[in-house]
PDB file of C-alpha atoms in Angstrom:
ATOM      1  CA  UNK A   1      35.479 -25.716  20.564  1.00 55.00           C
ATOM      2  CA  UNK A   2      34.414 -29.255  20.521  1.00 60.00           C
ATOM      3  CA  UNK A   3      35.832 -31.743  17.308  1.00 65.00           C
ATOM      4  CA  UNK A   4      33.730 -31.696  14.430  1.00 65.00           C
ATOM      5  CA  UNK A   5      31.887 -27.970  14.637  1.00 66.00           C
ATOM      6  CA  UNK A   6      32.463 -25.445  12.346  1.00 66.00           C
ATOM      7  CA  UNK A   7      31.640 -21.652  13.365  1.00 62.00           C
ATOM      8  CA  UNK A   8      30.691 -20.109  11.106  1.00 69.00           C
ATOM      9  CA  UNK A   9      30.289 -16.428   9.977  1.00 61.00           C
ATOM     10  CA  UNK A  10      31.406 -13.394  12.627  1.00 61.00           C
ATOM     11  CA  UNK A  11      31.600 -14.018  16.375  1.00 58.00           C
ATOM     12  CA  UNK A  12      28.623 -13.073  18.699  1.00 60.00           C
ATOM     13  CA  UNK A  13      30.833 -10.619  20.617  1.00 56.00           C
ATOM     14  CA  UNK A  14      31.291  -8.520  17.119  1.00 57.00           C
ATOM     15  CA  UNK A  15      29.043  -5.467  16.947  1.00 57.00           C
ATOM     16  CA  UNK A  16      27.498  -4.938  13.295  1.00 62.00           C
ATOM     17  CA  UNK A  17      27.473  -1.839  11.277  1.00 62.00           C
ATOM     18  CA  UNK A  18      24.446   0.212  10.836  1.00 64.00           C
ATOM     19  CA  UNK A  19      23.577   0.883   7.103  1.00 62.00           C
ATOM     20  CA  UNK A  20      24.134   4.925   7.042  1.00 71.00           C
ATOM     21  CA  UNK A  21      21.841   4.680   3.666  1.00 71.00           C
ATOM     22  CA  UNK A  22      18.614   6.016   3.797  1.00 64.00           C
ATOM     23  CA  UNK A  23      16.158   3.973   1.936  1.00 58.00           C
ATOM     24  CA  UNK A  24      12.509   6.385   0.907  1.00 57.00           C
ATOM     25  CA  UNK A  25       9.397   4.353   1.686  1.00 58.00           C
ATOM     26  CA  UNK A  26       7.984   3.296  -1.763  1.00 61.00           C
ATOM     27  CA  UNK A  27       4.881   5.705  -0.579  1.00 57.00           C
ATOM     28  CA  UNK A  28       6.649   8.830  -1.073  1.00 69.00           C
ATOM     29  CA  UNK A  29       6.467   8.729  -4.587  1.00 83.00           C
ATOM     30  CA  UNK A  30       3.212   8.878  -5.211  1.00 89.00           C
ATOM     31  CA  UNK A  31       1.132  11.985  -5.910  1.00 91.00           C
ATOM     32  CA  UNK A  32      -0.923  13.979  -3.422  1.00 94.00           C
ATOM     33  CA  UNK A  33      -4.127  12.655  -5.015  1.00 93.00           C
ATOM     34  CA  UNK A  34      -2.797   8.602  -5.531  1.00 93.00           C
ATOM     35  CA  UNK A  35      -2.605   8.785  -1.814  1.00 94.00           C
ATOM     36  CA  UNK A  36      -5.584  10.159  -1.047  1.00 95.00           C
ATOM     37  CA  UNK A  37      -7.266   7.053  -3.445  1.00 95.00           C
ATOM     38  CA  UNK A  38      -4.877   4.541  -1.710  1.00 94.00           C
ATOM     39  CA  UNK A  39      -6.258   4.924   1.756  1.00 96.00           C
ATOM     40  CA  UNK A  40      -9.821   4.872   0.048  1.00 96.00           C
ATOM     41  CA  UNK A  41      -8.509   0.914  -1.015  1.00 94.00           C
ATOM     42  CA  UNK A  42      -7.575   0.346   2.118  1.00 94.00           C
ATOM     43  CA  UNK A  43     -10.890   1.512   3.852  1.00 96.00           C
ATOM     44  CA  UNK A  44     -12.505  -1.303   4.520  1.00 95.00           C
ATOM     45  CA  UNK A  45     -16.060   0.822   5.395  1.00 97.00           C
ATOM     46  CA  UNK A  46     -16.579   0.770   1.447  1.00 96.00           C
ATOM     47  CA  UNK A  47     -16.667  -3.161   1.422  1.00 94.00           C
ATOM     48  CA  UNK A  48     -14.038  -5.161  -0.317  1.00 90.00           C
ATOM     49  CA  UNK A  49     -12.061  -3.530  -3.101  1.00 84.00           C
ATOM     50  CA  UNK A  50     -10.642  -7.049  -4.859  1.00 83.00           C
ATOM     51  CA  UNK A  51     -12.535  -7.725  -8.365  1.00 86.00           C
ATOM     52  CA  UNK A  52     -13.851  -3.990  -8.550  1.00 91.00           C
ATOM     53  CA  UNK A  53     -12.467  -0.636  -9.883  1.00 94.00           C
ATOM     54  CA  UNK A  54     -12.528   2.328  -7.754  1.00 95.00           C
ATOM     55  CA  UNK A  55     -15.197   3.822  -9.547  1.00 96.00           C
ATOM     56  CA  UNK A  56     -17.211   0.330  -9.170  1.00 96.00           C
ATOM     57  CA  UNK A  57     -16.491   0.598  -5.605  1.00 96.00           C
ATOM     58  CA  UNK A  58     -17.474   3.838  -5.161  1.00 98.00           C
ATOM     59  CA  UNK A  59     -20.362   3.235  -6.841  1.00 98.00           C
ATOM     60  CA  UNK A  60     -21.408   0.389  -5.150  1.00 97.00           C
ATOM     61  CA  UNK A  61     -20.776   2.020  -1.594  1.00 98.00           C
ATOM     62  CA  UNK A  62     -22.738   4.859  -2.484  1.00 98.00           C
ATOM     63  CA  UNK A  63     -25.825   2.636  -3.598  1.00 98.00           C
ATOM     64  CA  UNK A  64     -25.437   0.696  -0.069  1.00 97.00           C
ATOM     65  CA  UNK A  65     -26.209   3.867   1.779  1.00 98.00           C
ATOM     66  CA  UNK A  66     -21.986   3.707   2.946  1.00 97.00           C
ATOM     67  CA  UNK A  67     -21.779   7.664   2.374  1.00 97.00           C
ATOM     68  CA  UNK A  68     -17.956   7.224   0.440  1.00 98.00           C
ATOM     69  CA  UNK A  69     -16.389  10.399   0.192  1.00 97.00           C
ATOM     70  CA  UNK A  70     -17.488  12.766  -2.730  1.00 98.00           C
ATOM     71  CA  UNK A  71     -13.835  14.498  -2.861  1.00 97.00           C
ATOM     72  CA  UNK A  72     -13.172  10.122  -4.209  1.00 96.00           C
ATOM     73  CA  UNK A  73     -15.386  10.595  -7.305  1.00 97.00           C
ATOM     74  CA  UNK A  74     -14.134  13.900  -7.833  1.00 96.00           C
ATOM     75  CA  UNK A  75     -10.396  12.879  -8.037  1.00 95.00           C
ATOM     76  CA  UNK A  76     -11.911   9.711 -10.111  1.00 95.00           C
ATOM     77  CA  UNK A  77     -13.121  11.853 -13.055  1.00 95.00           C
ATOM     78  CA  UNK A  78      -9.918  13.561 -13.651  1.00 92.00           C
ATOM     79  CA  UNK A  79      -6.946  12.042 -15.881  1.00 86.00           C
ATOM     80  CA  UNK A  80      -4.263  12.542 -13.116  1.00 85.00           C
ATOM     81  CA  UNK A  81      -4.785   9.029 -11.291  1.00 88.00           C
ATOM     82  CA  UNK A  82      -5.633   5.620 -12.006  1.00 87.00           C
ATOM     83  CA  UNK A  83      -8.920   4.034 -11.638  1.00 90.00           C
ATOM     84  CA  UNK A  84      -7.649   0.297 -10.352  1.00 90.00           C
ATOM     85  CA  UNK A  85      -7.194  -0.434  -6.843  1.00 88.00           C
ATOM     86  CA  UNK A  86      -4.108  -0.667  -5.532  1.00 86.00           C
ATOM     87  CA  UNK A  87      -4.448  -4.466  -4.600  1.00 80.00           C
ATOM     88  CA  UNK A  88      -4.711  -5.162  -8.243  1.00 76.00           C
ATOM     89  CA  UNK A  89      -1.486  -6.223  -9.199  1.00 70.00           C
ATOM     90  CA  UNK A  90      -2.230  -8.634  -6.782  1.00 67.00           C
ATOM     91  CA  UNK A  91      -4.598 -11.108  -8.886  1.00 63.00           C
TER      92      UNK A  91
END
């Protein structure tokens, strides 16, 4: 090692531990019919989602001729899921 440098941390020839945890993508705990509305946000056939409730959206789709799924409004008239896109939280 030349004068002055510092190494720092583990050596290159170490081999690191794998993490034996197993970590549940965040998507797995949502409900059958959140999911279903989530890839309905992220459908970008429907036009932009950002500003506009899923109803709105829906709505506005439908009156453009965009033929959104009916099985969307369906699940959007029940109290099981929420109305707001899922990019809300992102204002």
């Amino acid at each position: 090692m030349k004068k002055g440098i510092l190494r720092r941390g583990p050596s290159k020839s170490k081999s690191r531990k794998k993490s034996k945890v197993v970590v549940k993508p965040p998507e797995d705990d949502y409900s059958v019919e959140e999911k279903i509305l989530r890839e309905f946000d992220k459908n970008m056939k429907y036009g932009p989602c950002i500003g506009l409730n899923r109803v709105e959206r829906w709505l506005r789709a439908h009156k453009m001729g965009l033929n959104p799924p009916q099985e969307i409004m369906i699940l959007l008239q029940t109290d099981k899921v929420q109305t707001k896109c899922m990019w809300d939280r992102f204002k």
